[in-house]
Short mmCIF file of N, CA and C in Angstrom, two decimals:
data_model
loop_
_atom_site.label_atom_id
_atom_site.label_comp_id
_atom_site.label_asym_id
_atom_site.label_seq_id
_atom_site.Cartn_x
_atom_site.Cartn_y
_atom_site.Cartn_z
N LEU A 22 57.73 108.60 -186.83
CA LEU A 22 57.49 107.31 -186.23
C LEU A 22 56.52 107.21 -185.24
N ARG A 23 56.50 108.07 -184.45
CA ARG A 23 55.57 108.09 -183.21
C ARG A 23 54.06 107.89 -183.59
N SER A 24 53.66 108.77 -184.57
CA SER A 24 52.34 108.68 -185.25
C SER A 24 52.05 107.60 -185.98
N ILE A 25 52.77 106.73 -186.58
CA ILE A 25 52.72 105.70 -187.21
C ILE A 25 52.66 104.52 -185.99
N ILE A 26 53.33 104.51 -185.14
CA ILE A 26 53.58 103.25 -184.07
C ILE A 26 51.99 103.50 -183.13
N GLY A 27 51.82 104.75 -182.95
CA GLY A 27 50.49 104.91 -182.19
C GLY A 27 49.16 104.33 -182.78
N HIS A 28 49.30 104.23 -184.08
CA HIS A 28 47.99 103.70 -184.79
C HIS A 28 48.11 102.10 -184.89
N LEU A 29 49.08 101.46 -184.55
CA LEU A 29 49.27 100.03 -184.53
C LEU A 29 48.74 99.23 -183.53
N ASP A 30 48.25 98.04 -183.80
CA ASP A 30 47.66 97.33 -182.79
C ASP A 30 48.44 96.11 -182.24
N TYR A 31 49.53 96.21 -181.68
CA TYR A 31 50.53 95.18 -181.53
C TYR A 31 50.78 95.29 -179.98
N ASP A 32 50.97 94.00 -179.36
CA ASP A 32 51.77 94.04 -177.97
C ASP A 32 53.21 94.54 -177.96
N PHE A 33 53.79 94.14 -178.84
CA PHE A 33 55.13 94.42 -178.82
C PHE A 33 55.80 94.88 -180.14
N ILE A 34 56.52 96.11 -180.17
CA ILE A 34 57.16 96.45 -181.61
C ILE A 34 58.50 96.88 -181.16
N PHE A 35 59.51 96.03 -181.71
CA PHE A 35 60.92 96.19 -181.60
C PHE A 35 61.44 97.21 -182.46
N ILE A 36 62.16 98.21 -182.03
CA ILE A 36 63.03 99.15 -182.97
C ILE A 36 64.59 98.81 -182.73
N ASP A 37 65.14 98.36 -183.63
CA ASP A 37 66.42 98.08 -183.22
C ASP A 37 67.49 99.31 -183.85
N CYS A 38 68.03 99.63 -182.83
CA CYS A 38 68.81 100.72 -183.12
C CYS A 38 70.13 100.69 -182.85
N PRO A 39 71.24 101.69 -183.44
CA PRO A 39 72.53 101.63 -183.33
C PRO A 39 72.76 102.03 -181.94
N PRO A 40 73.81 101.73 -181.33
CA PRO A 40 74.11 102.29 -179.86
C PRO A 40 74.70 103.70 -179.93
N THR A 41 74.49 104.28 -180.92
CA THR A 41 74.94 105.82 -181.06
C THR A 41 73.78 106.72 -181.11
N PHE A 42 73.87 107.87 -180.76
CA PHE A 42 72.82 108.91 -180.68
C PHE A 42 72.54 109.36 -182.06
N THR A 43 71.85 108.67 -182.86
CA THR A 43 71.42 109.02 -184.24
C THR A 43 69.89 109.64 -184.03
N THR A 44 69.53 110.02 -185.62
CA THR A 44 68.10 110.47 -185.93
C THR A 44 67.09 109.15 -185.29
N LEU A 45 67.64 108.20 -185.85
CA LEU A 45 66.62 106.94 -185.61
C LEU A 45 66.41 106.67 -184.04
N THR A 46 67.57 106.79 -183.27
CA THR A 46 67.55 106.51 -181.94
C THR A 46 66.54 107.63 -181.30
N ILE A 47 66.82 108.93 -181.64
CA ILE A 47 65.90 109.80 -180.90
C ILE A 47 64.46 109.56 -181.45
N ASN A 48 64.18 109.38 -182.68
CA ASN A 48 62.81 108.96 -182.85
C ASN A 48 62.35 107.81 -182.03
N ALA A 49 63.01 106.78 -182.03
CA ALA A 49 62.95 105.71 -181.18
C ALA A 49 62.54 105.98 -179.71
N PHE A 50 63.26 106.87 -179.07
CA PHE A 50 63.29 107.20 -177.77
C PHE A 50 61.95 108.27 -177.49
N THR A 51 61.55 108.89 -178.49
CA THR A 51 60.21 109.61 -178.51
C THR A 51 59.18 108.96 -178.84
N SER A 52 59.15 107.76 -179.34
CA SER A 52 58.08 106.83 -179.65
C SER A 52 57.85 105.68 -178.90
N ALA A 53 58.71 104.98 -178.24
CA ALA A 53 58.62 103.57 -177.60
C ALA A 53 58.39 103.77 -176.00
N ARG A 54 57.71 103.21 -175.53
CA ARG A 54 57.39 103.25 -174.12
C ARG A 54 58.68 102.58 -173.21
N GLU A 55 59.55 101.80 -173.73
CA GLU A 55 60.59 101.39 -172.89
C GLU A 55 61.67 100.76 -173.70
N ILE A 56 62.95 100.67 -173.23
CA ILE A 56 64.03 100.14 -173.62
C ILE A 56 64.29 99.02 -173.31
N LEU A 57 64.59 98.09 -174.13
CA LEU A 57 65.46 96.62 -173.83
C LEU A 57 66.75 96.93 -174.53
N MET A 58 67.80 97.06 -173.47
CA MET A 58 69.14 97.35 -173.82
C MET A 58 70.04 96.12 -173.84
N PRO A 59 70.45 95.62 -174.93
CA PRO A 59 71.51 94.67 -174.80
C PRO A 59 72.86 95.13 -174.79
N VAL A 60 73.59 94.47 -173.77
CA VAL A 60 74.89 95.06 -173.47
C VAL A 60 75.90 93.81 -173.70
N GLN A 61 76.81 94.01 -174.45
CA GLN A 61 77.86 92.89 -174.79
C GLN A 61 78.96 93.07 -173.76
N MET A 62 79.37 91.66 -173.19
CA MET A 62 80.11 91.85 -172.10
C MET A 62 81.59 92.14 -172.51
N SER A 63 82.15 93.43 -172.76
CA SER A 63 83.35 93.95 -173.10
C SER A 63 83.68 95.19 -172.49
N TYR A 64 84.81 95.49 -172.19
CA TYR A 64 85.05 96.82 -171.74
C TYR A 64 84.68 97.91 -172.46
N PHE A 65 84.70 97.88 -173.67
CA PHE A 65 84.55 99.08 -174.41
C PHE A 65 82.89 99.32 -174.52
N CYS A 66 82.12 98.34 -174.57
CA CYS A 66 80.70 98.39 -174.50
C CYS A 66 80.25 98.96 -173.17
N MET A 67 80.96 98.54 -172.04
CA MET A 67 80.60 98.97 -170.59
C MET A 67 80.92 100.51 -170.81
N GLU A 68 82.01 100.83 -171.26
CA GLU A 68 82.28 102.40 -171.36
C GLU A 68 81.01 103.00 -172.13
N GLY A 69 80.53 102.44 -172.94
CA GLY A 69 79.31 103.13 -173.78
C GLY A 69 78.06 103.19 -173.13
N ILE A 70 77.80 102.29 -171.87
CA ILE A 70 76.65 102.63 -171.23
C ILE A 70 76.29 103.78 -170.77
N ASP A 71 77.52 104.62 -170.27
CA ASP A 71 77.09 105.92 -169.41
C ASP A 71 76.47 106.99 -170.59
N GLY A 72 77.31 106.73 -171.73
CA GLY A 72 76.71 107.67 -172.92
C GLY A 72 75.31 107.49 -173.17
N PHE A 73 75.02 106.21 -173.27
CA PHE A 73 73.58 105.85 -173.60
C PHE A 73 72.63 106.24 -172.73
N VAL A 74 72.87 106.12 -171.26
CA VAL A 74 72.04 106.39 -170.45
C VAL A 74 71.97 108.19 -170.45
N GLN A 75 73.01 108.79 -170.56
CA GLN A 75 72.86 110.29 -170.80
C GLN A 75 72.03 110.62 -171.97
N ALA A 76 72.10 109.95 -172.83
CA ALA A 76 71.42 110.16 -174.08
C ALA A 76 69.85 109.90 -173.72
N VAL A 77 69.43 108.98 -172.99
CA VAL A 77 68.05 108.63 -172.71
C VAL A 77 67.55 109.92 -171.71
N ASN A 78 68.44 110.24 -170.57
CA ASN A 78 67.98 111.43 -170.02
C ASN A 78 67.98 112.70 -170.58
N PHE A 79 68.84 112.94 -171.68
CA PHE A 79 68.54 114.32 -172.43
C PHE A 79 67.17 114.16 -173.21
N VAL A 80 66.92 113.10 -173.73
CA VAL A 80 65.76 113.04 -174.62
C VAL A 80 64.75 113.21 -173.56
N ASN A 81 64.69 112.56 -172.58
CA ASN A 81 63.65 112.80 -171.53
C ASN A 81 63.46 114.21 -170.94
N LYS A 82 64.51 114.85 -170.90
CA LYS A 82 64.66 116.16 -170.38
C LYS A 82 64.41 117.33 -171.26
N GLN A 83 64.90 117.06 -172.58
CA GLN A 83 64.87 118.14 -173.61
C GLN A 83 63.74 118.02 -174.69
N ILE A 84 63.41 116.69 -175.08
CA ILE A 84 62.68 116.55 -176.04
C ILE A 84 61.34 115.93 -176.00
N ASN A 85 61.24 114.88 -174.84
CA ASN A 85 60.03 114.28 -174.61
C ASN A 85 58.97 115.15 -173.89
N PRO A 86 59.35 116.14 -173.14
CA PRO A 86 58.26 117.04 -172.29
C PRO A 86 57.44 117.87 -173.46
N VAL A 87 58.26 117.89 -174.76
CA VAL A 87 57.33 118.64 -175.77
C VAL A 87 56.29 117.73 -176.51
N VAL A 88 56.48 116.47 -176.38
CA VAL A 88 55.65 115.74 -177.02
C VAL A 88 54.85 114.70 -175.82
N ASN A 89 55.19 115.34 -174.59
CA ASN A 89 54.41 114.45 -173.45
C ASN A 89 54.55 112.97 -173.28
N HIS A 90 55.97 112.78 -173.30
CA HIS A 90 56.48 111.32 -173.44
C HIS A 90 57.43 111.08 -172.34
N LYS A 91 57.75 110.02 -172.07
CA LYS A 91 59.00 109.58 -171.27
C LYS A 91 59.34 108.10 -171.60
N ILE A 92 60.60 107.85 -171.65
CA ILE A 92 61.06 106.45 -171.95
C ILE A 92 62.03 106.09 -170.77
N GLU A 93 62.03 104.83 -170.54
CA GLU A 93 63.02 104.18 -169.67
C GLU A 93 63.58 103.05 -169.91
N ILE A 94 64.88 102.71 -169.52
CA ILE A 94 65.30 101.53 -169.66
C ILE A 94 65.03 100.51 -168.81
N ARG A 95 64.06 99.62 -169.39
CA ARG A 95 63.41 98.63 -168.35
C ARG A 95 64.01 97.19 -168.46
N HIS A 96 64.58 96.84 -169.52
CA HIS A 96 65.25 95.56 -169.41
C HIS A 96 66.79 95.66 -169.92
N VAL A 97 67.45 94.89 -169.28
CA VAL A 97 68.85 94.80 -169.79
C VAL A 97 69.27 93.44 -170.16
N LEU A 98 69.71 93.22 -171.32
CA LEU A 98 70.12 91.64 -171.94
C LEU A 98 71.54 91.83 -171.94
N ILE A 99 72.04 90.99 -171.26
CA ILE A 99 73.60 90.63 -171.19
C ILE A 99 74.02 89.68 -172.39
N THR A 100 74.85 90.24 -173.28
CA THR A 100 75.15 89.11 -174.35
C THR A 100 76.57 88.88 -174.44
N PHE A 101 77.11 87.85 -175.12
CA PHE A 101 78.42 87.60 -175.27
C PHE A 101 79.25 87.30 -173.74
N TYR A 102 78.38 86.75 -173.04
CA TYR A 102 78.91 86.48 -171.61
C TYR A 102 79.59 85.18 -171.33
N ASN A 103 80.54 85.33 -170.71
CA ASN A 103 81.51 84.21 -170.34
C ASN A 103 81.75 84.31 -168.99
N PRO A 104 81.23 83.75 -168.06
CA PRO A 104 81.26 83.82 -166.60
C PRO A 104 82.66 83.32 -166.00
N GLN A 105 83.27 82.72 -166.97
CA GLN A 105 84.55 81.95 -166.77
C GLN A 105 85.72 83.04 -166.80
N THR A 106 85.50 84.12 -167.39
CA THR A 106 86.58 85.10 -167.29
C THR A 106 86.43 86.18 -166.46
N LYS A 107 87.43 86.89 -165.88
CA LYS A 107 87.58 87.58 -164.87
C LYS A 107 86.70 88.94 -165.13
N ILE A 108 87.17 89.43 -166.56
CA ILE A 108 86.41 90.65 -167.14
C ILE A 108 85.01 90.60 -167.31
N GLY A 109 84.62 89.22 -167.71
CA GLY A 109 83.10 89.10 -167.98
C GLY A 109 82.36 89.13 -166.68
N GLN A 110 83.25 88.69 -165.52
CA GLN A 110 82.31 88.56 -164.46
C GLN A 110 82.45 89.95 -163.73
N ASN A 111 83.43 90.63 -163.96
CA ASN A 111 83.63 91.99 -163.37
C ASN A 111 82.48 93.09 -164.12
N ILE A 112 82.40 92.85 -165.44
CA ILE A 112 81.63 93.77 -166.07
C ILE A 112 80.28 93.39 -165.58
N PHE A 113 79.74 92.00 -165.31
CA PHE A 113 78.38 91.54 -165.02
C PHE A 113 78.26 92.23 -163.78
N ASP A 114 79.22 91.94 -162.69
CA ASP A 114 78.92 92.61 -161.46
C ASP A 114 78.53 94.23 -161.57
N SER A 115 79.34 94.96 -162.37
CA SER A 115 78.98 96.37 -162.31
C SER A 115 77.77 96.33 -163.07
N MET A 116 77.30 95.88 -163.95
CA MET A 116 76.00 95.89 -164.47
C MET A 116 74.87 95.88 -163.47
N ASN A 117 75.17 94.84 -162.63
CA ASN A 117 74.16 94.29 -161.70
C ASN A 117 74.00 95.31 -160.60
N GLU A 118 75.08 96.11 -160.39
CA GLU A 118 75.11 97.25 -159.47
C GLU A 118 74.27 98.37 -160.05
N ILE A 119 74.29 98.55 -161.40
CA ILE A 119 73.58 99.80 -161.99
C ILE A 119 72.34 99.47 -162.21
N PHE A 120 71.95 98.26 -162.81
CA PHE A 120 70.68 97.88 -163.34
C PHE A 120 69.96 96.73 -162.56
N GLY A 121 70.47 96.17 -161.61
CA GLY A 121 69.87 95.36 -160.80
C GLY A 121 68.80 94.30 -161.31
N ASP A 122 67.37 94.65 -160.83
CA ASP A 122 66.51 93.59 -161.40
C ASP A 122 65.99 93.87 -162.95
N LYS A 123 66.47 94.79 -163.42
CA LYS A 123 66.25 94.99 -164.99
C LYS A 123 67.07 94.02 -165.69
N ILE A 124 68.01 93.52 -165.25
CA ILE A 124 68.84 92.59 -166.03
C ILE A 124 68.04 91.19 -165.89
N PHE A 125 67.98 90.68 -167.26
CA PHE A 125 67.16 89.23 -167.38
C PHE A 125 67.90 88.18 -166.45
N LYS A 126 67.27 87.31 -166.03
CA LYS A 126 67.90 86.24 -165.17
C LYS A 126 68.73 85.26 -166.11
N ASP A 127 68.40 84.91 -167.36
CA ASP A 127 69.38 84.62 -168.26
C ASP A 127 70.42 85.45 -168.95
N GLN A 128 71.51 84.97 -169.23
CA GLN A 128 72.48 85.89 -170.08
C GLN A 128 72.82 84.95 -171.51
N ILE A 129 73.02 85.72 -172.63
CA ILE A 129 73.19 85.12 -173.92
C ILE A 129 74.82 84.77 -173.74
N PRO A 130 75.11 83.53 -173.68
CA PRO A 130 76.47 83.12 -173.70
C PRO A 130 77.29 83.45 -174.85
N VAL A 131 78.44 83.49 -174.80
CA VAL A 131 79.54 83.35 -175.86
C VAL A 131 79.20 82.00 -176.57
N ASN A 132 78.73 82.02 -177.77
CA ASN A 132 78.42 80.75 -178.36
C ASN A 132 78.50 80.55 -179.90
N ILE A 133 79.48 79.78 -180.47
CA ILE A 133 79.64 79.66 -181.81
C ILE A 133 78.55 79.39 -182.54
N LYS A 134 77.57 78.72 -182.13
CA LYS A 134 76.40 78.43 -182.97
C LYS A 134 75.62 79.80 -183.48
N LEU A 135 75.57 80.75 -182.31
CA LEU A 135 75.03 82.01 -182.63
C LEU A 135 75.55 82.58 -183.85
N GLY A 136 76.93 82.70 -183.94
CA GLY A 136 77.57 83.43 -185.14
C GLY A 136 77.41 82.60 -186.42
N GLU A 137 77.49 81.21 -186.25
CA GLU A 137 77.01 80.48 -187.53
C GLU A 137 75.64 80.63 -187.97
N ALA A 138 74.93 80.83 -187.05
CA ALA A 138 73.44 81.01 -187.64
C ALA A 138 73.36 82.31 -188.24
N GLN A 139 73.97 83.35 -187.83
CA GLN A 139 73.95 84.66 -188.52
C GLN A 139 74.69 84.66 -189.81
N ALA A 140 75.84 84.09 -190.02
CA ALA A 140 76.54 83.88 -191.19
C ALA A 140 75.71 83.13 -192.12
N SER A 141 74.84 82.12 -191.64
CA SER A 141 73.96 81.55 -192.87
C SER A 141 72.75 82.12 -192.95
N GLY A 142 72.50 83.26 -192.33
CA GLY A 142 71.28 84.00 -192.68
C GLY A 142 69.74 83.34 -192.09
N LYS A 143 70.07 82.44 -191.05
CA LYS A 143 69.02 81.85 -190.41
C LYS A 143 68.87 82.26 -188.83
N SER A 144 67.80 82.27 -188.29
CA SER A 144 67.65 82.51 -187.05
C SER A 144 68.11 81.24 -186.14
N ILE A 145 68.72 81.66 -184.99
CA ILE A 145 69.01 80.48 -184.15
C ILE A 145 68.07 79.36 -183.91
N PHE A 146 66.91 79.72 -183.89
CA PHE A 146 65.87 78.67 -183.72
C PHE A 146 65.77 77.74 -184.96
N ASP A 147 66.11 78.20 -186.04
CA ASP A 147 66.12 77.28 -187.18
C ASP A 147 67.46 76.54 -187.33
N TYR A 148 68.48 77.30 -187.18
CA TYR A 148 69.69 76.76 -187.21
C TYR A 148 70.08 75.56 -186.28
N ASP A 149 69.98 75.93 -185.11
CA ASP A 149 70.42 74.90 -184.00
C ASP A 149 69.52 75.12 -182.66
N PRO A 150 68.29 74.54 -182.77
CA PRO A 150 67.50 74.73 -181.55
C PRO A 150 68.06 74.35 -180.14
N THR A 151 68.91 73.59 -180.38
CA THR A 151 69.25 72.87 -179.17
C THR A 151 70.40 73.39 -178.47
N CYS A 152 70.99 74.37 -179.11
CA CYS A 152 72.53 74.99 -178.40
C CYS A 152 72.13 75.78 -177.30
N LYS A 153 73.00 76.29 -176.60
CA LYS A 153 72.94 77.09 -175.47
C LYS A 153 72.40 78.48 -175.60
N GLY A 154 73.04 78.94 -176.88
CA GLY A 154 72.57 80.23 -177.16
C GLY A 154 71.12 80.55 -177.46
N CYS A 155 70.47 79.35 -178.16
CA CYS A 155 69.16 79.40 -178.42
C CYS A 155 68.33 79.17 -177.19
N LYS A 156 68.81 78.30 -176.35
CA LYS A 156 68.14 78.20 -175.01
C LYS A 156 68.14 79.37 -174.37
N ALA A 157 69.13 80.11 -174.23
CA ALA A 157 69.09 81.46 -173.54
C ALA A 157 68.38 82.39 -174.06
N TYR A 158 68.02 82.48 -175.46
CA TYR A 158 67.27 83.59 -176.03
C TYR A 158 65.86 82.98 -175.84
N GLU A 159 65.49 81.82 -175.73
CA GLU A 159 64.15 81.29 -175.52
C GLU A 159 63.85 81.63 -173.97
N ASN A 160 64.69 81.50 -173.00
CA ASN A 160 64.39 81.78 -171.78
C ASN A 160 64.19 83.25 -171.46
N VAL A 161 64.85 84.02 -172.21
CA VAL A 161 64.93 85.63 -172.16
C VAL A 161 63.52 86.04 -172.77
N THR A 162 63.08 85.34 -173.76
CA THR A 162 61.65 85.85 -174.58
C THR A 162 60.80 85.41 -173.44
N ASN A 163 60.82 84.25 -172.76
CA ASN A 163 59.75 83.86 -171.66
C ASN A 163 59.56 84.76 -170.71
N GLU A 164 60.92 85.32 -170.06
CA GLU A 164 60.91 85.98 -168.99
C GLU A 164 60.09 87.44 -169.54
N LEU A 165 60.59 87.79 -170.71
CA LEU A 165 60.10 89.23 -171.20
C LEU A 165 58.61 89.09 -171.13
N LEU A 166 57.90 87.93 -171.78
CA LEU A 166 56.51 87.74 -171.86
C LEU A 166 55.93 87.73 -170.29
N GLU A 167 56.54 87.19 -169.36
CA GLU A 167 56.23 86.96 -168.24
C GLU A 167 56.35 88.59 -167.39
N ARG A 168 57.26 89.25 -167.54
CA ARG A 168 57.21 90.66 -167.14
C ARG A 168 55.96 91.40 -167.51
N TRP A 169 55.79 91.38 -168.89
CA TRP A 169 54.85 92.04 -169.44
C TRP A 169 53.60 91.67 -168.90
N LYS A 170 53.23 90.39 -168.93
CA LYS A 170 52.06 90.01 -168.36
C LYS A 170 51.76 90.45 -166.85
N THR A 171 52.92 90.35 -166.10
CA THR A 171 52.85 90.66 -164.51
C THR A 171 52.36 92.28 -164.71
N ARG A 172 52.98 93.15 -165.32
CA ARG A 172 52.73 94.45 -165.61
C ARG A 172 51.37 94.64 -165.83
N THR A 173 50.88 93.97 -167.10
CA THR A 173 49.43 94.43 -167.66
C THR A 173 48.61 93.97 -166.56
N GLU A 174 48.65 92.75 -165.90
CA GLU A 174 47.76 92.44 -164.72
C GLU A 174 47.74 93.29 -163.63
N SER A 175 48.88 93.98 -163.31
CA SER A 175 48.68 94.86 -162.14
C SER A 175 48.10 96.28 -162.42
N LYS A 176 48.01 96.52 -163.78
CA LYS A 176 47.26 97.66 -164.27
C LYS A 176 45.95 97.34 -164.36
N GLU A 177 45.31 96.27 -164.32
CA GLU A 177 44.00 96.00 -164.32
C GLU A 177 43.15 96.09 -163.10
#
């Protein structure tokens, strides 16, 4: 995977991995430059964050030195967020303490239109470009592009 990606000429390549420590995840961790970690606002997902961070640390300490590579969690995307619930707000506060400015300014809200789009096999941008979920994804995309542009300009 790393040798294939190394020859491609793209600004972004997204590798969608399961939240478990699998061969695909290890390959992605040894190939990608950074991680954009989506986090669903639920108790069980929050419990899995520690294991995910440990997996990143393991790969950086045990595998990536062999291939002279390091990866980091650079972006955190909060999904299924409902600030009206106490659990949602508590988990968000905990995530903010852990990841701070790595969290995108916009969160993806709980939004029925997102599920309907998925069920219909369409992107939310085609299904309902005016819904809250679509607007949130659009804002996150713009922020990601701005972060990338700022980092690229600072390297020049």
